[in-house]
PDB file of C-alpha atoms and ligand atoms in Angstrom:
ATOM      1  CA  MET A   7    -121.640 113.414  22.352  1.00  0.00           C
ATOM      2  CA  PHE A   8    -122.571 114.209  26.010  1.00  0.00           C
ATOM      3  CA  SER A   9    -126.180 113.314  26.079  1.00  0.00           C
ATOM      4  CA  LYS A  10    -129.019 114.627  28.295  1.00  0.00           C
ATOM      5  CA  LYS A  11    -129.832 111.258  29.509  1.00  0.00           C
ATOM      6  CA  MET A  12    -126.234 110.951  30.824  1.00  0.00           C
ATOM      7  CA  ASN A  13    -126.295 114.553  32.159  1.00  0.00           C
ATOM      8  CA  ASP A  14    -129.319 113.533  34.209  1.00  0.00           C
ATOM      9  CA  ALA A  15    -127.901 110.202  35.750  1.00  0.00           C
ATOM     10  CA  LEU A  16    -124.765 112.262  36.749  1.00  0.00           C
ATOM     11  CA  ASN A  17    -126.884 115.172  38.252  1.00  0.00           C
ATOM     12  CA  LYS A  18    -128.729 112.328  40.033  1.00  0.00           C
ATOM     13  CA  GLN A  19    -125.265 111.073  41.320  1.00  0.00           C
ATOM     14  CA  VAL A  20    -123.973 114.187  42.554  1.00  0.00           C
ATOM     15  CA  ASN A  21    -127.006 114.337  44.916  1.00  0.00           C
ATOM     16  CA  GLU A  22    -126.091 110.439  45.949  1.00  0.00           C
ATOM     17  CA  GLU A  23    -123.074 111.447  47.058  1.00  0.00           C
ATOM     18  CA  PHE A  24    -124.104 114.206  49.031  1.00  0.00           C
ATOM     19  CA  PHE A  25    -126.718 112.012  50.542  1.00  0.00           C
ATOM     20  CA  SER A  26    -123.588 109.753  51.539  1.00  0.00           C
ATOM     21  CA  ALA A  27    -121.706 112.692  53.027  1.00  0.00           C
ATOM     22  CA  TYR A  28    -124.834 113.801  55.153  1.00  0.00           C
ATOM     23  CA  LEU A  29    -125.228 110.188  56.108  1.00  0.00           C
ATOM     24  CA  TYR A  30    -121.758 109.920  57.365  1.00  0.00           C
ATOM     25  CA  LEU A  31    -121.775 113.112  59.040  1.00  0.00           C
ATOM     26  CA  SER A  32    -124.996 112.142  60.820  1.00  0.00           C
ATOM     27  CA  MET A  33    -123.165 109.026  62.070  1.00  0.00           C
ATOM     28  CA  SER A  34    -120.109 110.831  63.075  1.00  0.00           C
ATOM     29  CA  SER A  35    -122.083 113.047  65.267  1.00  0.00           C
ATOM     30  CA  TRP A  36    -123.973 110.170  66.628  1.00  0.00           C
ATOM     31  CA  PHE A  37    -120.464 108.210  67.634  1.00  0.00           C
ATOM     32  CA  ASP A  38    -119.353 111.713  69.166  1.00  0.00           C
ATOM     33  CA  SER A  39    -122.463 111.931  71.263  1.00  0.00           C
ATOM     34  CA  ILE A  40    -121.801 108.345  72.611  1.00  0.00           C
ATOM     35  CA  GLY A  41    -118.256 108.960  73.435  1.00  0.00           C
ATOM     36  CA  LEU A  42    -116.664 106.923  70.465  1.00  0.00           C
ATOM     37  CA  LYS A  43    -114.322 109.924  69.304  1.00  0.00           C
ATOM     38  CA  GLY A  44    -112.433 107.738  67.301  1.00  0.00           C
ATOM     39  CA  PHE A  45    -115.255 106.209  65.263  1.00  0.00           C
ATOM     40  CA  ALA A  46    -116.608 109.516  64.948  1.00  0.00           C
ATOM     41  CA  ASN A  47    -113.363 110.482  63.399  1.00  0.00           C
ATOM     42  CA  TRP A  48    -113.456 107.429  60.717  1.00  0.00           C
ATOM     43  CA  MET A  49    -116.760 109.108  59.797  1.00  0.00           C
ATOM     44  CA  MET A  50    -115.888 112.417  59.644  1.00  0.00           C
ATOM     45  CA  VAL A  51    -112.938 111.439  57.231  1.00  0.00           C
ATOM     46  CA  GLN A  52    -115.643 109.452  55.368  1.00  0.00           C
ATOM     47  CA  PHE A  53    -117.739 112.574  55.407  1.00  0.00           C
ATOM     48  CA  LYS A  54    -115.021 114.593  53.668  1.00  0.00           C
ATOM     49  CA  GLU A  55    -114.295 112.004  51.090  1.00  0.00           C
ATOM     50  CA  GLU A  56    -117.760 111.811  49.939  1.00  0.00           C
ATOM     51  CA  MET A  57    -117.958 115.813  49.757  1.00  0.00           C
ATOM     52  CA  GLU A  58    -114.790 115.195  47.486  1.00  0.00           C
ATOM     53  CA  HIS A  59    -116.783 112.776  45.290  1.00  0.00           C
ATOM     54  CA  ALA A  60    -119.792 114.675  45.020  1.00  0.00           C
ATOM     55  CA  MET A  61    -117.729 117.650  43.670  1.00  0.00           C
ATOM     56  CA  LYS A  62    -115.837 115.327  41.111  1.00  0.00           C
ATOM     57  CA  PHE A  63    -119.102 114.299  39.411  1.00  0.00           C
ATOM     58  CA  TYR A  64    -119.874 118.326  39.508  1.00  0.00           C
ATOM     59  CA  SER A  65    -116.841 119.385  37.813  1.00  0.00           C
ATOM     60  CA  TYR A  66    -116.784 116.240  35.185  1.00  0.00           C
ATOM     61  CA  ILE A  67    -120.514 117.475  34.393  1.00  0.00           C
ATOM     62  CA  GLN A  68    -118.768 121.122  33.849  1.00  0.00           C
ATOM     63  CA  SER A  69    -116.195 119.867  32.048  1.00  0.00           C
ATOM     64  CA  ARG A  70    -118.332 118.016  29.201  1.00  0.00           C
ATOM     65  CA  GLY A  71    -120.514 121.152  28.882  1.00  0.00           C
ATOM     66  CA  GLY A  72    -123.521 119.718  30.854  1.00  0.00           C
ATOM     67  CA  ASP A  73    -125.827 121.545  33.004  1.00  0.00           C
ATOM     68  CA  ILE A  74    -125.852 121.019  37.165  1.00  0.00           C
ATOM     69  CA  LYS A  75    -129.290 120.434  38.638  1.00  0.00           C
ATOM     70  CA  LEU A  76    -128.891 120.526  42.477  1.00  0.00           C
ATOM     71  CA  LEU A  77    -131.563 118.026  43.885  1.00  0.00           C
ATOM     72  CA  ALA A  78    -133.049 118.012  47.332  1.00  0.00           C
ATOM     73  CA  ILE A  79    -131.027 115.883  49.833  1.00  0.00           C
ATOM     74  CA  GLU A  80    -132.807 113.576  51.869  1.00  0.00           C
ATOM     75  CA  GLU A  81    -132.713 113.713  55.570  1.00  0.00           C
ATOM     76  CA  PRO A  82    -130.560 110.665  56.832  1.00  0.00           C
ATOM     77  CA  PRO A  83    -131.263 108.827  60.406  1.00  0.00           C
ATOM     78  CA  SER A  84    -129.376 110.093  63.484  1.00  0.00           C
ATOM     79  CA  LYS A  85    -129.568 107.295  65.609  1.00  0.00           C
ATOM     80  CA  TRP A  86    -128.189 103.675  65.401  1.00  0.00           C
ATOM     81  CA  ASP A  87    -128.943 100.990  67.838  1.00  0.00           C
ATOM     82  CA  SER A  88    -124.907  99.965  68.048  1.00  0.00           C
ATOM     83  CA  PRO A  89    -121.656 100.598  66.194  1.00  0.00           C
ATOM     84  CA  LEU A  90    -121.937  97.240  64.714  1.00  0.00           C
ATOM     85  CA  HIS A  91    -125.651  98.396  63.196  1.00  0.00           C
ATOM     86  CA  ALA A  92    -124.041 101.704  62.031  1.00  0.00           C
ATOM     87  CA  PHE A  93    -121.339 100.037  60.150  1.00  0.00           C
ATOM     88  CA  LYS A  94    -123.692  97.170  58.542  1.00  0.00           C
ATOM     89  CA  GLU A  95    -125.805 100.318  57.345  1.00  0.00           C
ATOM     90  CA  THR A  96    -122.716 101.702  55.873  1.00  0.00           C
ATOM     91  CA  LEU A  97    -121.968  98.668  53.709  1.00  0.00           C
ATOM     92  CA  LYS A  98    -125.615  98.525  52.896  1.00  0.00           C
ATOM     93  CA  HIS A  99    -125.417 101.894  51.610  1.00  0.00           C
ATOM     94  CA  GLU A 100    -122.219 101.472  49.732  1.00  0.00           C
ATOM     95  CA  GLN A 101    -123.293  98.429  48.314  1.00  0.00           C
ATOM     96  CA  HIS A 102    -126.395 100.729  47.004  1.00  0.00           C
ATOM     97  CA  ILE A 103    -123.500 103.065  45.633  1.00  0.00           C
ATOM     98  CA  THR A 104    -121.979 100.254  43.954  1.00  0.00           C
ATOM     99  CA  GLN A 105    -124.877  99.559  41.864  1.00  0.00           C
ATOM    100  CA  CYS A 106    -125.436 103.222  41.061  1.00  0.00           C
ATOM    101  CA  MET A 107    -121.719 103.378  39.453  1.00  0.00           C
ATOM    102  CA  ASN A 108    -122.407  99.828  37.505  1.00  0.00           C
ATOM    103  CA  ASP A 109    -126.001 101.592  36.288  1.00  0.00           C
ATOM    104  CA  LEU A 110    -124.066 104.933  34.996  1.00  0.00           C
ATOM    105  CA  ALA A 111    -121.497 102.702  33.439  1.00  0.00           C
ATOM    106  CA  ASP A 112    -124.264 100.490  31.915  1.00  0.00           C
ATOM    107  CA  LEU A 113    -125.959 103.889  30.388  1.00  0.00           C
ATOM    108  CA  ALA A 114    -122.411 105.294  29.362  1.00  0.00           C
ATOM    109  CA  GLU A 115    -121.725 101.978  27.560  1.00  0.00           C
ATOM    110  CA  GLU A 116    -125.245 101.859  25.520  1.00  0.00           C
ATOM    111  CA  LEU A 117    -124.711 105.536  24.763  1.00  0.00           C
ATOM    112  CA  LYS A 118    -121.125 104.854  23.679  1.00  0.00           C
ATOM    113  CA  ASP A 119    -119.979 107.991  25.891  1.00  0.00           C
ATOM    114  CA  ARG A 120    -116.492 106.643  26.341  1.00  0.00           C
ATOM    115  CA  PRO A 121    -115.175 109.606  28.228  1.00  0.00           C
ATOM    116  CA  THR A 122    -117.988 109.145  30.895  1.00  0.00           C
ATOM    117  CA  LEU A 123    -117.007 105.270  31.093  1.00  0.00           C
ATOM    118  CA  ASN A 124    -113.261 106.177  31.721  1.00  0.00           C
ATOM    119  CA  PHE A 125    -114.299 108.839  34.579  1.00  0.00           C
ATOM    120  CA  LEU A 126    -116.454 106.198  36.306  1.00  0.00           C
ATOM    121  CA  GLN A 127    -113.745 103.527  36.196  1.00  0.00           C
ATOM    122  CA  TRP A 128    -112.032 105.582  39.227  1.00  0.00           C
ATOM    123  CA  PHE A 129    -115.273 105.428  41.154  1.00  0.00           C
ATOM    124  CA  ILE A 130    -115.922 101.592  40.303  1.00  0.00           C
ATOM    125  CA  ASP A 131    -112.188 100.954  41.728  1.00  0.00           C
ATOM    126  CA  GLU A 132    -112.951 102.947  44.843  1.00  0.00           C
ATOM    127  CA  GLN A 133    -116.338 101.116  45.714  1.00  0.00           C
ATOM    128  CA  VAL A 134    -114.183  97.776  46.091  1.00  0.00           C
ATOM    129  CA  GLU A 135    -112.126  99.691  48.461  1.00  0.00           C
ATOM    130  CA  GLU A 136    -115.141 101.136  50.301  1.00  0.00           C
ATOM    131  CA  GLU A 137    -116.909  97.819  50.774  1.00  0.00           C
ATOM    132  CA  GLU A 138    -113.639  96.121  52.003  1.00  0.00           C
ATOM    133  CA  ASN A 139    -113.137  98.838  54.607  1.00  0.00           C
ATOM    134  CA  ASP A 140    -116.867  98.479  55.935  1.00  0.00           C
ATOM    135  CA  ARG A 141    -116.606  94.777  55.670  1.00  0.00           C
ATOM    136  CA  ASP A 142    -113.729  94.672  57.807  1.00  0.00           C
ATOM    137  CA  ILE A 143    -114.867  96.884  60.645  1.00  0.00           C
ATOM    138  CA  ILE A 144    -117.924  94.907  60.861  1.00  0.00           C
ATOM    139  CA  GLN A 145    -115.925  91.548  61.003  1.00  0.00           C
ATOM    140  CA  ARG A 146    -113.992  92.938  64.199  1.00  0.00           C
ATOM    141  CA  LEU A 147    -117.008  94.251  65.737  1.00  0.00           C
ATOM    142  CA  GLU A 148    -118.582  90.918  65.328  1.00  0.00           C
ATOM    143  CA  LEU A 149    -115.563  89.224  66.957  1.00  0.00           C
ATOM    144  CA  ILE A 150    -115.340  92.051  69.802  1.00  0.00           C
ATOM    145  CA  GLY A 151    -119.128  91.407  70.676  1.00  0.00           C
ATOM    146  CA  GLU A 152    -120.057  93.131  74.039  1.00  0.00           C
ATOM    147  CA  SER A 153    -116.286  93.914  74.886  1.00  0.00           C
ATOM    148  CA  LYS A 154    -116.093  97.374  76.255  1.00  0.00           C
ATOM    149  CA  ASN A 155    -112.395  97.112  75.967  1.00  0.00           C
ATOM    150  CA  GLY A 156    -112.339  95.788  72.350  1.00  0.00           C
ATOM    151  CA  ILE A 157    -114.402  99.027  71.301  1.00  0.00           C
ATOM    152  CA  PHE A 158    -112.258 101.272  73.371  1.00  0.00           C
ATOM    153  CA  MET A 159    -109.147  99.653  71.326  1.00  0.00           C
ATOM    154  CA  LEU A 160    -110.811  99.817  68.129  1.00  0.00           C
ATOM    155  CA  ASP A 161    -111.976 103.349  68.451  1.00  0.00           C
ATOM    156  CA  ARG A 162    -108.331 104.452  69.270  1.00  0.00           C
ATOM    157  CA  GLU A 163    -107.387 102.932  66.140  1.00  0.00           C
ATOM    158  CA  LEU A 164    -110.201 104.740  63.957  1.00  0.00           C
ATOM    159  CA  ALA A 165    -108.900 107.879  65.621  1.00  0.00           C
ATOM    160  CA  GLN A 166    -105.733 107.574  63.611  1.00  0.00           C
ATOM    161  CA  ARG A 167    -107.488 107.628  59.924  1.00  0.00           C
ATOM    162  CA  VAL A 168    -106.444 110.931  58.317  1.00  0.00           C
ATOM    163  CA  TYR A 169    -108.188 112.440  55.346  1.00  0.00           C
ATOM    164  CA  THR A 170    -106.044 112.841  52.362  1.00  0.00           C
ATOM    165  CA  PRO A 171    -107.535 115.088  49.525  1.00  0.00           C
ATOM    166  CA  GLU A 172    -107.328 113.889  46.031  1.00  0.00           C
ATOM    167  CA  THR A 173    -104.472 115.513  44.151  1.00  0.00           C
ATOM    168  CA  ASP A 174    -105.730 114.952  40.608  1.00  0.00           C
TER     169      ASP A 174
HETATM  170 FE1  OFO B   3    -119.014 106.060  49.567  1.00  0.00          FE
HETATM  171  O1  OFO B   3    -118.287 106.378  47.714  1.00  0.00           O
HETATM  172 FE2  OFO B   3    -118.655 107.995  47.064  1.00  0.00          FE
HETATM  173  O2  OFO B   3    -118.916 107.217  45.474  1.00  0.00           O
END
């Protein structure tokens, strides 16, 4: 049975994913405004992935015969102190999303909602990768420090990231 409680919690997660998309789109435009096109590209790919996450939750709610309720999306910040600051905020946000996934899984377990638990597993795995990517870039930005050359080289590398839509 798909309970109202689970339905409401998943609707809230649709909103969390749209906020994530908004946050990364805002970061992408900020990176672009300071001339770091590669960082802007990386964040644009992140934005697209988050839109996909939101729609995965949306479609799942529909597939269980639930109700979609679209909630207001919070306004994200529009400026950061440095690339390092932006990536530290990204990691913090992803840690929050990991907590959301864990809470959703706890609720699904409590409600004995096995299909939802199964659905959430993809996101639980995805969060490990998301946090790892952010930690990796933070570590490199810390090593680079104030070196403009280092930032330029990382920018060129991040320009290579390509969005690959999920096929399932
Ligand atoms: Fe950044 O991850 Fe969505 O869920």
